[in-house]
PDB file of C-alpha atoms and ligand atoms in Angstrom:
ATOM      1  CA  MET A   4       3.197  26.883  11.289  1.00 82.00           C
ATOM      2  CA  ASP A   5       3.691  30.349  10.453  1.00 90.00           C
ATOM      3  CA  PHE A   6       2.842  31.997   6.929  1.00 97.00           C
ATOM      4  CA  ASN A   7       2.533  35.415   5.327  1.00 97.00           C
ATOM      5  CA  ASN A   8      -0.562  34.523   3.311  1.00 97.00           C
ATOM      6  CA  LEU A   9      -2.114  31.410   5.065  1.00 98.00           C
ATOM      7  CA  GLN A  10      -3.532  30.535   8.402  1.00 97.00           C
ATOM      8  CA  ALA A  11      -3.003  26.950   9.198  1.00 98.00           C
ATOM      9  CA  LYS A  12      -4.201  25.298  12.283  1.00 97.00           C
ATOM     10  CA  LYS A  13      -5.177  22.015  13.791  1.00 97.00           C
ATOM     11  CA  GLU A  14      -8.436  21.479  15.741  1.00 96.00           C
ATOM     12  CA  ASN A  15      -9.658  18.188  16.947  1.00 95.00           C
ATOM     13  CA  GLY A  16      -8.101  16.220  14.052  1.00 97.00           C
ATOM     14  CA  ILE A  17      -9.033  18.614  11.387  1.00 98.00           C
ATOM     15  CA  GLY A  18      -6.475  20.626   9.574  1.00 98.00           C
ATOM     16  CA  TRP A  19      -7.547  24.120   8.556  1.00 98.00           C
ATOM     17  CA  VAL A  20      -5.742  25.844   5.594  1.00 98.00           C
ATOM     18  CA  ILE A  21      -7.310  29.475   5.252  1.00 98.00           C
ATOM     19  CA  ILE A  22      -5.811  31.637   2.402  1.00 98.00           C
ATOM     20  CA  HIS A  23      -5.550  35.158   3.957  1.00 98.00           C
ATOM     21  CA  ARG A  24      -4.626  38.053   1.591  1.00 97.00           C
ATOM     22  CA  PRO A  25      -7.481  40.157   2.521  1.00 94.00           C
ATOM     23  CA  ASP A  26      -6.578  43.168   0.518  1.00 95.00           C
ATOM     24  CA  LYS A  27      -6.216  41.107  -2.610  1.00 97.00           C
ATOM     25  CA  LEU A  28      -9.347  38.728  -2.119  1.00 98.00           C
ATOM     26  CA  ASN A  29      -7.154  35.923  -1.321  1.00 98.00           C
ATOM     27  CA  ALA A  30      -5.624  35.895  -4.881  1.00 98.00           C
ATOM     28  CA  LEU A  31      -2.702  33.404  -5.264  1.00 97.00           C
ATOM     29  CA  ASN A  32       0.604  35.009  -5.654  1.00 96.00           C
ATOM     30  CA  SER A  33       3.668  32.662  -6.051  1.00 96.00           C
ATOM     31  CA  GLU A  34       4.543  32.962  -2.244  1.00 97.00           C
ATOM     32  CA  THR A  35       0.964  31.792  -1.395  1.00 98.00           C
ATOM     33  CA  VAL A  36       1.201  28.808  -3.679  1.00 98.00           C
ATOM     34  CA  ARG A  37       4.438  27.772  -2.022  1.00 97.00           C
ATOM     35  CA  GLU A  38       2.991  28.021   1.322  1.00 98.00           C
ATOM     36  CA  LEU A  39       0.079  25.998   0.327  1.00 98.00           C
ATOM     37  CA  LYS A  40       2.571  23.212  -0.694  1.00 98.00           C
ATOM     38  CA  THR A  41       4.211  23.697   2.714  1.00 98.00           C
ATOM     39  CA  ALA A  42       0.924  23.580   4.723  1.00 98.00           C
ATOM     40  CA  PHE A  43      -0.522  20.503   2.789  1.00 98.00           C
ATOM     41  CA  SER A  44       2.756  18.588   2.994  1.00 98.00           C
ATOM     42  CA  ALA A  45       2.828  19.001   6.837  1.00 98.00           C
ATOM     43  CA  PHE A  46      -0.772  17.945   7.269  1.00 98.00           C
ATOM     44  CA  LYS A  47      -0.217  14.863   5.070  1.00 98.00           C
ATOM     45  CA  GLU A  48       2.549  13.654   7.388  1.00 97.00           C
ATOM     46  CA  ASP A  49       0.805  14.697  10.607  1.00 97.00           C
ATOM     47  CA  ALA A  50      -0.847  11.535  11.988  1.00 95.00           C
ATOM     48  CA  GLU A  51      -3.138  13.780  14.275  1.00 96.00           C
ATOM     49  CA  VAL A  52      -4.735  15.348  11.072  1.00 98.00           C
ATOM     50  CA  LYS A  53      -7.584  13.131   9.684  1.00 97.00           C
ATOM     51  CA  ALA A  54      -9.115  15.509   7.287  1.00 98.00           C
ATOM     52  CA  VAL A  55      -8.356  18.960   5.920  1.00 98.00           C
ATOM     53  CA  ILE A  56     -10.702  21.905   5.067  1.00 98.00           C
ATOM     54  CA  LEU A  57      -9.277  24.574   2.481  1.00 98.00           C
ATOM     55  CA  THR A  58     -11.155  27.996   2.769  1.00 98.00           C
ATOM     56  CA  GLY A  59     -10.467  31.659   2.223  1.00 98.00           C
ATOM     57  CA  SER A  60     -10.551  34.248   5.013  1.00 97.00           C
ATOM     58  CA  GLY A  61     -13.269  36.743   5.235  1.00 95.00           C
ATOM     59  CA  GLU A  62     -16.782  36.379   3.723  1.00 92.00           C
ATOM     60  CA  LYS A  63     -15.974  37.758   0.246  1.00 97.00           C
ATOM     61  CA  ALA A  64     -13.483  35.317  -1.428  1.00 98.00           C
ATOM     62  CA  PHE A  65     -12.368  31.777  -1.387  1.00 98.00           C
ATOM     63  CA  ILE A  66      -9.518  32.704  -3.966  1.00 98.00           C
ATOM     64  CA  ALA A  67      -9.987  35.419  -6.606  1.00 98.00           C
ATOM     65  CA  GLY A  68      -7.560  33.663  -8.668  1.00 97.00           C
ATOM     66  CA  ALA A  69      -4.023  33.553  -9.414  1.00 96.00           C
ATOM     67  CA  ASP A  70      -2.359  37.085  -8.988  1.00 96.00           C
ATOM     68  CA  ILE A  71      -2.951  38.967 -12.126  1.00 96.00           C
ATOM     69  CA  LYS A  72       0.014  41.357 -11.362  1.00 95.00           C
ATOM     70  CA  GLU A  73       2.442  38.345 -11.539  1.00 95.00           C
ATOM     71  CA  LEU A  74       0.633  36.798 -14.612  1.00 95.00           C
ATOM     72  CA  SER A  75       1.159  40.148 -16.377  1.00 95.00           C
ATOM     73  CA  GLU A  76       4.900  39.731 -16.210  1.00 95.00           C
ATOM     74  CA  LEU A  77       5.388  36.146 -17.493  1.00 94.00           C
ATOM     75  CA  GLY A  78       6.844  35.095 -20.767  1.00 95.00           C
ATOM     76  CA  GLU A  79       6.682  31.709 -22.313  1.00 96.00           C
ATOM     77  CA  THR A  80       9.153  29.739 -20.112  1.00 96.00           C
ATOM     78  CA  GLU A  81       8.139  31.473 -16.955  1.00 95.00           C
ATOM     79  CA  GLY A  82       4.509  30.845 -17.610  1.00 96.00           C
ATOM     80  CA  ARG A  83       4.901  27.337 -17.924  1.00 96.00           C
ATOM     81  CA  ASP A  84       6.997  26.909 -14.802  1.00 96.00           C
ATOM     82  CA  TYR A  85       4.425  29.162 -13.001  1.00 95.00           C
ATOM     83  CA  VAL A  86       1.567  26.865 -13.808  1.00 97.00           C
ATOM     84  CA  LEU A  87       3.722  23.678 -13.349  1.00 97.00           C
ATOM     85  CA  GLN A  88       4.248  24.894  -9.691  1.00 97.00           C
ATOM     86  CA  GLY A  89       0.589  25.655  -9.099  1.00 97.00           C
ATOM     87  CA  GLN A  90      -0.265  22.286 -10.762  1.00 98.00           C
ATOM     88  CA  ALA A  91       2.044  20.365  -8.299  1.00 98.00           C
ATOM     89  CA  VAL A  92       0.066  21.802  -5.475  1.00 98.00           C
ATOM     90  CA  THR A  93      -3.300  20.842  -7.016  1.00 98.00           C
ATOM     91  CA  GLN A  94      -2.021  17.305  -7.616  1.00 98.00           C
ATOM     92  CA  LEU A  95      -0.761  17.208  -3.925  1.00 98.00           C
ATOM     93  CA  ILE A  96      -4.295  18.031  -2.693  1.00 98.00           C
ATOM     94  CA  GLU A  97      -6.098  15.676  -5.417  1.00 98.00           C
ATOM     95  CA  ASN A  98      -3.940  12.754  -4.376  1.00 98.00           C
ATOM     96  CA  PHE A  99      -4.094  13.621  -0.554  1.00 98.00           C
ATOM     97  CA  PRO A 100      -4.550  10.290   1.368  1.00 98.00           C
ATOM     98  CA  LYS A 101      -7.038  11.955   3.576  1.00 98.00           C
ATOM     99  CA  PRO A 102     -10.125  13.734   2.669  1.00 98.00           C
ATOM    100  CA  VAL A 103      -9.788  17.495   1.598  1.00 98.00           C
ATOM    101  CA  ILE A 104     -12.958  19.468   1.522  1.00 99.00           C
ATOM    102  CA  ALA A 105     -13.211  22.881  -0.232  1.00 98.00           C
ATOM    103  CA  ALA A 106     -15.270  25.512   1.734  1.00 98.00           C
ATOM    104  CA  VAL A 107     -15.914  27.961  -1.204  1.00 98.00           C
ATOM    105  CA  ASN A 108     -16.941  31.013   0.762  1.00 98.00           C
ATOM    106  CA  GLY A 109     -17.210  33.614  -1.876  1.00 98.00           C
ATOM    107  CA  PHE A 110     -15.327  34.431  -5.284  1.00 98.00           C
ATOM    108  CA  ALA A 111     -13.520  31.408  -6.503  1.00 98.00           C
ATOM    109  CA  LEU A 112     -12.369  32.549  -9.878  1.00 98.00           C
ATOM    110  CA  GLY A 113      -9.591  31.194 -12.223  1.00 98.00           C
ATOM    111  CA  GLY A 114      -7.293  29.468  -9.881  1.00 98.00           C
ATOM    112  CA  GLY A 115      -9.820  29.575  -7.092  1.00 98.00           C
ATOM    113  CA  THR A 116     -12.313  27.435  -9.180  1.00 98.00           C
ATOM    114  CA  GLU A 117      -9.093  25.113  -9.955  1.00 98.00           C
ATOM    115  CA  PHE A 118      -7.965  24.684  -6.267  1.00 98.00           C
ATOM    116  CA  ALA A 119     -11.751  23.912  -5.392  1.00 98.00           C
ATOM    117  CA  LEU A 120     -11.673  21.221  -8.266  1.00 98.00           C
ATOM    118  CA  ALA A 121      -8.599  19.657  -6.761  1.00 98.00           C
ATOM    119  CA  CYS A 122     -10.407  19.016  -3.439  1.00 98.00           C
ATOM    120  CA  HIS A 123     -12.238  15.862  -2.973  1.00 98.00           C
ATOM    121  CA  VAL A 124     -15.548  17.522  -1.983  1.00 98.00           C
ATOM    122  CA  ARG A 125     -16.721  21.200  -2.653  1.00 98.00           C
ATOM    123  CA  TYR A 126     -19.269  22.882  -0.481  1.00 98.00           C
ATOM    124  CA  ALA A 127     -20.159  26.544  -1.176  1.00 98.00           C
ATOM    125  CA  SER A 128     -21.817  29.416   0.475  1.00 98.00           C
ATOM    126  CA  ASP A 129     -24.933  30.880  -1.163  1.00 98.00           C
ATOM    127  CA  ASN A 130     -22.834  33.987  -2.219  1.00 98.00           C
ATOM    128  CA  ALA A 131     -20.127  31.805  -3.871  1.00 98.00           C
ATOM    129  CA  LYS A 132     -19.244  32.979  -7.476  1.00 98.00           C
ATOM    130  CA  MET A 133     -17.252  30.532  -9.686  1.00 98.00           C
ATOM    131  CA  GLY A 134     -15.754  30.480 -13.145  1.00 98.00           C
ATOM    132  CA  GLN A 135     -12.704  30.401 -15.396  1.00 98.00           C
ATOM    133  CA  PRO A 136     -12.340  33.896 -16.605  1.00 98.00           C
ATOM    134  CA  GLU A 137      -8.888  33.590 -18.024  1.00 98.00           C
ATOM    135  CA  VAL A 138      -9.769  34.098 -21.494  1.00 98.00           C
ATOM    136  CA  LYS A 139     -10.824  37.567 -20.584  1.00 98.00           C
ATOM    137  CA  LEU A 140      -7.044  38.280 -19.947  1.00 97.00           C
ATOM    138  CA  GLY A 141      -5.934  36.408 -22.962  1.00 98.00           C
ATOM    139  CA  LEU A 142      -4.849  33.408 -20.975  1.00 98.00           C
ATOM    140  CA  ILE A 143      -6.303  29.868 -20.342  1.00 98.00           C
ATOM    141  CA  PRO A 144      -6.552  28.113 -17.145  1.00 98.00           C
ATOM    142  CA  GLY A 145      -3.260  26.817 -16.015  1.00 98.00           C
ATOM    143  CA  PHE A 146      -3.813  25.076 -12.596  1.00 98.00           C
ATOM    144  CA  GLY A 147      -5.780  22.232 -14.226  1.00 98.00           C
ATOM    145  CA  GLY A 148      -8.933  23.993 -15.068  1.00 98.00           C
ATOM    146  CA  THR A 149      -9.086  22.526 -18.696  1.00 98.00           C
ATOM    147  CA  GLN A 150      -8.624  19.087 -17.475  1.00 98.00           C
ATOM    148  CA  ARG A 151     -10.550  18.753 -13.943  1.00 98.00           C
ATOM    149  CA  LEU A 152     -13.401  20.994 -14.942  1.00 98.00           C
ATOM    150  CA  SER A 153     -14.367  18.945 -18.042  1.00 97.00           C
ATOM    151  CA  ARG A 154     -13.852  15.739 -16.101  1.00 97.00           C
ATOM    152  CA  LEU A 155     -16.319  17.043 -13.328  1.00 98.00           C
ATOM    153  CA  VAL A 156     -18.974  18.787 -15.226  1.00 98.00           C
ATOM    154  CA  GLY A 157     -18.375  17.333 -18.734  1.00 98.00           C
ATOM    155  CA  LYS A 158     -16.715  18.750 -21.779  1.00 98.00           C
ATOM    156  CA  GLY A 159     -19.653  20.730 -23.174  1.00 98.00           C
ATOM    157  CA  MET A 160     -20.332  22.779 -19.869  1.00 98.00           C
ATOM    158  CA  ALA A 161     -16.537  23.143 -19.279  1.00 98.00           C
ATOM    159  CA  LEU A 162     -16.085  24.683 -22.600  1.00 98.00           C
ATOM    160  CA  GLU A 163     -18.976  26.824 -22.195  1.00 98.00           C
ATOM    161  CA  LEU A 164     -17.606  28.194 -18.993  1.00 98.00           C
ATOM    162  CA  ILE A 165     -13.980  28.458 -20.218  1.00 98.00           C
ATOM    163  CA  LEU A 166     -14.732  29.948 -23.577  1.00 98.00           C
ATOM    164  CA  SER A 167     -17.186  32.526 -22.212  1.00 98.00           C
ATOM    165  CA  GLY A 168     -15.307  33.132 -19.003  1.00 98.00           C
ATOM    166  CA  ARG A 169     -18.845  33.562 -17.480  1.00 98.00           C
ATOM    167  CA  VAL A 170     -19.062  33.853 -13.636  1.00 98.00           C
ATOM    168  CA  ILE A 171     -21.839  31.524 -12.244  1.00 98.00           C
ATOM    169  CA  ASP A 172     -23.462  31.718  -8.996  1.00 98.00           C
ATOM    170  CA  SER A 173     -23.832  29.040  -6.341  1.00 98.00           C
ATOM    171  CA  ALA A 174     -27.266  27.764  -7.558  1.00 98.00           C
ATOM    172  CA  GLU A 175     -25.756  27.390 -11.201  1.00 98.00           C
ATOM    173  CA  ALA A 176     -22.649  25.779  -9.677  1.00 98.00           C
ATOM    174  CA  LEU A 177     -24.782  23.216  -7.860  1.00 98.00           C
ATOM    175  CA  ARG A 178     -27.027  22.500 -11.021  1.00 98.00           C
ATOM    176  CA  ILE A 179     -24.102  21.705 -13.034  1.00 98.00           C
ATOM    177  CA  GLY A 180     -22.349  19.503 -10.284  1.00 98.00           C
ATOM    178  CA  LEU A 181     -19.438  21.827  -9.794  1.00 98.00           C
ATOM    179  CA  VAL A 182     -20.193  21.955  -6.077  1.00 98.00           C
ATOM    180  CA  ASN A 183     -21.755  19.224  -4.061  1.00 98.00           C
ATOM    181  CA  ARG A 184     -24.030  21.384  -1.883  1.00 98.00           C
ATOM    182  CA  VAL A 185     -24.697  24.968  -1.020  1.00 98.00           C
ATOM    183  CA  PHE A 186     -25.268  26.570   2.373  1.00 98.00           C
ATOM    184  CA  PRO A 187     -26.019  30.006   3.946  1.00 98.00           C
ATOM    185  CA  GLN A 188     -22.746  31.846   4.366  1.00 97.00           C
ATOM    186  CA  ALA A 189     -23.018  31.338   8.154  1.00 97.00           C
ATOM    187  CA  GLU A 190     -23.486  27.851   8.157  1.00 98.00           C
ATOM    188  CA  LEU A 191     -20.765  26.878   5.541  1.00 98.00           C
ATOM    189  CA  LEU A 192     -17.759  26.126   7.885  1.00 98.00           C
ATOM    190  CA  ALA A 193     -19.844  24.124  10.255  1.00 98.00           C
ATOM    191  CA  ALA A 194     -21.284  22.042   7.582  1.00 98.00           C
ATOM    192  CA  CYS A 195     -17.836  21.401   6.233  1.00 98.00           C
ATOM    193  CA  GLU A 196     -16.655  20.380   9.761  1.00 98.00           C
ATOM    194  CA  GLY A 197     -19.623  18.180  10.055  1.00 98.00           C
ATOM    195  CA  LEU A 198     -18.782  16.469   6.792  1.00 98.00           C
ATOM    196  CA  ALA A 199     -15.171  16.010   7.952  1.00 98.00           C
ATOM    197  CA  ARG A 200     -16.232  14.573  11.151  1.00 98.00           C
ATOM    198  CA  GLU A 201     -18.506  12.243   9.266  1.00 98.00           C
ATOM    199  CA  MET A 202     -15.714  10.993   7.238  1.00 98.00           C
ATOM    200  CA  MET A 203     -13.237  10.715  10.076  1.00 97.00           C
ATOM    201  CA  ALA A 204     -15.284   8.097  11.730  1.00 96.00           C
ATOM    202  CA  ASN A 205     -14.450   5.971   8.878  1.00 97.00           C
ATOM    203  CA  SER A 206     -11.441   3.715   8.194  1.00 98.00           C
ATOM    204  CA  PRO A 207      -8.437   5.963   7.129  1.00 98.00           C
ATOM    205  CA  VAL A 208      -6.995   3.092   5.189  1.00 98.00           C
ATOM    206  CA  ALA A 209     -10.163   2.548   3.176  1.00 98.00           C
ATOM    207  CA  MET A 210     -10.633   6.291   2.610  1.00 98.00           C
ATOM    208  CA  ASN A 211      -7.164   6.613   1.342  1.00 98.00           C
ATOM    209  CA  LEU A 212      -7.527   3.579  -0.937  1.00 98.00           C
ATOM    210  CA  SER A 213     -10.830   4.878  -2.143  1.00 98.00           C
ATOM    211  CA  ILE A 214      -9.355   8.152  -3.251  1.00 98.00           C
ATOM    212  CA  GLU A 215      -6.631   6.317  -5.001  1.00 98.00           C
ATOM    213  CA  ALA A 216      -9.208   3.937  -6.808  1.00 98.00           C
ATOM    214  CA  VAL A 217     -11.255   6.974  -7.797  1.00 98.00           C
ATOM    215  CA  ASN A 218      -8.470   9.198  -9.047  1.00 97.00           C
ATOM    216  CA  LYS A 219      -6.377   6.592 -10.927  1.00 97.00           C
ATOM    217  CA  GLY A 220      -9.537   4.931 -12.235  1.00 97.00           C
ATOM    218  CA  LEU A 221     -10.223   8.194 -14.167  1.00 95.00           C
ATOM    219  CA  ASP A 222      -7.111   7.845 -16.269  1.00 93.00           C
ATOM    220  CA  LYS A 223      -7.717   4.176 -17.072  1.00 97.00           C
ATOM    221  CA  THR A 224     -10.127   2.123 -19.275  1.00 97.00           C
ATOM    222  CA  LEU A 225     -12.907   0.586 -17.381  1.00 98.00           C
ATOM    223  CA  PRO A 226     -11.341  -2.853 -17.370  1.00 98.00           C
ATOM    224  CA  GLU A 227      -8.085  -1.388 -15.986  1.00 98.00           C
ATOM    225  CA  GLY A 228      -9.808   0.653 -13.547  1.00 98.00           C
ATOM    226  CA  LEU A 229     -11.791  -2.490 -12.198  1.00 98.00           C
ATOM    227  CA  ALA A 230      -8.597  -4.397 -12.150  1.00 98.00           C
ATOM    228  CA  HIS A 231      -7.006  -1.712  -9.937  1.00 98.00           C
ATOM    229  CA  GLU A 232      -9.955  -1.500  -7.850  1.00 98.00           C
ATOM    230  CA  ALA A 233      -9.716  -5.241  -7.153  1.00 98.00           C
ATOM    231  CA  ASP A 234      -6.175  -4.897  -6.207  1.00 98.00           C
ATOM    232  CA  LEU A 235      -6.865  -2.013  -3.772  1.00 98.00           C
ATOM    233  CA  PHE A 236      -9.761  -3.939  -2.325  1.00 98.00           C
ATOM    234  CA  GLY A 237      -7.333  -6.787  -1.661  1.00 98.00           C
ATOM    235  CA  ARG A 238      -5.177  -4.294   0.172  1.00 98.00           C
ATOM    236  CA  ALA A 239      -8.073  -3.211   2.154  1.00 98.00           C
ATOM    237  CA  CYS A 240      -8.948  -6.771   3.044  1.00 98.00           C
ATOM    238  CA  ALA A 241      -5.362  -7.154   4.479  1.00 98.00           C
ATOM    239  CA  SER A 242      -5.457  -4.092   6.557  1.00 98.00           C
ATOM    240  CA  GLU A 243      -6.226  -4.053  10.585  1.00 98.00           C
ATOM    241  CA  ASP A 244      -9.044  -1.681   9.814  1.00 98.00           C
ATOM    242  CA  SER A 245     -10.995  -3.970   7.804  1.00 98.00           C
ATOM    243  CA  SER A 246     -10.640  -6.632  10.485  1.00 97.00           C
ATOM    244  CA  GLU A 247     -11.623  -4.265  12.957  1.00 97.00           C
ATOM    245  CA  GLY A 248     -14.444  -2.683  10.922  1.00 97.00           C
ATOM    246  CA  THR A 249     -16.014  -6.053   9.962  1.00 97.00           C
ATOM    247  CA  LYS A 250     -15.606  -7.529  13.515  1.00 97.00           C
ATOM    248  CA  ALA A 251     -17.285  -4.445  14.987  1.00 97.00           C
ATOM    249  CA  PHE A 252     -20.137  -4.908  12.860  1.00 97.00           C
ATOM    250  CA  LEU A 253     -20.533  -8.390  13.804  1.00 97.00           C
ATOM    251  CA  GLU A 254     -20.025  -7.614  17.527  1.00 97.00           C
ATOM    252  CA  LYS A 255     -22.743  -4.922  17.077  1.00 97.00           C
ATOM    253  CA  ARG A 256     -20.322  -2.152  18.320  1.00 97.00           C
ATOM    254  CA  LYS A 257     -18.790   0.979  16.947  1.00 95.00           C
ATOM    255  CA  ALA A 258     -15.317   0.535  14.927  1.00 96.00           C
ATOM    256  CA  ALA A 259     -12.287   1.841  16.517  1.00 96.00           C
ATOM    257  CA  PHE A 260     -10.067   2.178  13.401  1.00 97.00           C
ATOM    258  CA  SER A 261      -6.163   2.316  13.774  1.00 96.00           C
ATOM    259  CA  GLY A 262      -5.610   3.561  10.329  1.00 95.00           C
ATOM    260  CA  LYS A 263      -3.315   0.527   9.768  1.00 96.00           C
TER     261      LYS A 263
HETATM  262  N1  COA B 322      -5.193  39.106  -8.735  1.00 79.67           N
HETATM  263  C1  COA B 322      -4.462  40.210  -8.060  1.00 79.67           C
HETATM  264  N2  COA B 322      -5.332  41.025  -7.672  1.00 79.67           N
HETATM  265  C2  COA B 322      -6.598  40.864  -7.430  1.00 79.67           C
HETATM  266  C3  COA B 322      -7.130  39.629  -8.058  1.00 79.67           C
HETATM  267  C4  COA B 322      -6.381  38.880  -8.790  1.00 79.67           C
HETATM  268  N3  COA B 322      -6.920  37.653  -9.167  1.00 79.67           N
HETATM  269  N4  COA B 322      -8.604  39.667  -7.762  1.00 79.67           N
HETATM  270  C5  COA B 322      -8.673  40.833  -6.956  1.00 79.67           C
HETATM  271  N5  COA B 322      -7.467  41.467  -6.710  1.00 79.67           N
HETATM  272  C6  COA B 322      -7.262  42.680  -5.985  1.00 79.67           C
HETATM  273  C7  COA B 322      -7.742  43.951  -6.832  1.00 79.67           C
HETATM  274  O1  COA B 322      -6.743  44.369  -7.726  1.00 79.67           O
HETATM  275  C8  COA B 322      -8.113  44.822  -5.586  1.00 79.67           C
HETATM  276  O2  COA B 322      -6.711  45.376  -5.262  1.00 79.67           O
HETATM  277  P1  COA B 322      -6.505  47.030  -4.980  1.00 79.67           P
HETATM  278  O3  COA B 322      -7.436  47.233  -3.926  1.00 79.67           O
HETATM  279  O4  COA B 322      -5.020  46.891  -4.583  1.00 79.67           O
HETATM  280  O5  COA B 322      -6.867  47.734  -6.376  1.00 79.67           O
HETATM  281  C9  COA B 322      -8.422  43.993  -4.533  1.00 79.67           C
HETATM  282  O6  COA B 322      -8.078  42.678  -4.936  1.00 79.67           O
HETATM  283  C10 COA B 322     -10.084  44.234  -4.455  1.00 79.67           C
HETATM  284  O7  COA B 322     -10.481  43.620  -5.696  1.00 79.67           O
HETATM  285  P2  COA B 322     -11.719  44.560  -6.437  1.00 79.67           P
HETATM  286  O8  COA B 322     -11.590  44.163  -7.823  1.00 79.67           O
HETATM  287  O9  COA B 322     -11.683  45.994  -5.893  1.00 79.67           O
HETATM  288  O10 COA B 322     -13.143  43.914  -5.701  1.00 79.67           O
HETATM  289  P3  COA B 322     -14.473  44.029  -6.287  1.00 79.67           P
HETATM  290  O11 COA B 322     -15.323  43.444  -5.240  1.00 79.67           O
HETATM  291  O12 COA B 322     -14.780  45.309  -6.950  1.00 79.67           O
HETATM  292  O13 COA B 322     -14.459  42.724  -7.336  1.00 79.67           O
HETATM  293  C11 COA B 322     -13.777  40.693  -8.358  1.00 79.67           C
HETATM  294  C12 COA B 322     -14.120  41.497  -7.088  1.00 79.67           C
HETATM  295  C13 COA B 322     -13.331  39.082  -7.907  1.00 79.67           C
HETATM  296  C14 COA B 322     -14.941  40.419  -9.347  1.00 79.67           C
HETATM  297  C15 COA B 322     -12.744  41.308  -9.135  1.00 79.67           C
HETATM  298  O14 COA B 322     -11.610  41.605  -8.242  1.00 79.67           O
HETATM  299  C16 COA B 322     -11.911  40.522 -10.132  1.00 79.67           C
HETATM  300  O15 COA B 322     -12.599  40.335 -11.358  1.00 79.67           O
HETATM  301  N6  COA B 322     -10.989  39.836  -9.897  1.00 79.67           N
HETATM  302  C17 COA B 322     -10.037  39.099 -10.868  1.00 79.67           C
HETATM  303  C18 COA B 322     -10.647  37.726 -11.073  1.00 79.67           C
HETATM  304  C19 COA B 322     -10.002  37.126 -12.069  1.00 79.67           C
HETATM  305  O16 COA B 322      -9.910  37.187 -13.358  1.00 79.67           O
HETATM  306  N7  COA B 322      -9.331  35.900 -11.601  1.00 79.67           N
HETATM  307  C20 COA B 322      -8.586  35.010 -12.602  1.00 79.67           C
HETATM  308  C21 COA B 322      -7.297  35.094 -12.589  1.00 79.67           C
HETATM  309  S1  COA B 322      -6.618  34.170 -13.798  1.00 79.67           S
END
């Protein structure tokens, strides 16, 4: 896949999506958002890709936010349409049927934090800086930050970050649960790859159903979420993967999952 602002590659079952706008600290202009949609859509359909890692090129930035030059030119209708396009991509990532890991390798501000929030797991480098500084521009988070940040770190912490526009370091991001783990910069990508490989050894069917159960469950009451979990558990039981996984355990061998 050839892109102007992304590098997308497949390596041993892992799809890498690397945002590459080095002169703009990987800020997301509309073209980059469109390219992200194309890359993730392609990896979704590609049976050889079992997990995806999203990161930024270079050692300074994951994504330094939405492109402020573009933001400066938006009116009401264009602004709404602009964020709807970004939100569509964050939803594609959030509901991706295979694990998506954010390798937050530097500045992840505004849209950068929001794209990281859409991923299933966030690992960060020790030099990562995260935040939702939109209010400093007279704007609000628009790629899901007001919704996903509060769901992940709680309403009080989300509002503190959003209303102050404060940029936090990796230690603080870890402390509040915004990222799962922190690594020295030089070890980040290997750690993400290691996590992807750990996940890829598991049943693709079960991982897909787990993602659905967790995501949909957050929009439901607890009894509704439990009922949905029971339905999905039934679907898992009917899969070839569960026959293989349980049989392999009983036969004391490693499971070989077909993903069916
Ligand atoms: N949109 C557009 N361009 C951006 C950008 C963004 N979100 N973030 C950085 N850039 C550009 C800068 O304008 C600069 O371009 P130029 O060389 O053509 O002037 C280039 O990237 C390098 O950024 P610079 O500010 O010189 O780097 P720095 O190391 O001094 O500062 C940041 C890094 C991340 C602190 C700073 O760039 C910044 O605050 N960016 C905006 C972050 C933000 O508010 N994001 C949320 C947007 S909703």
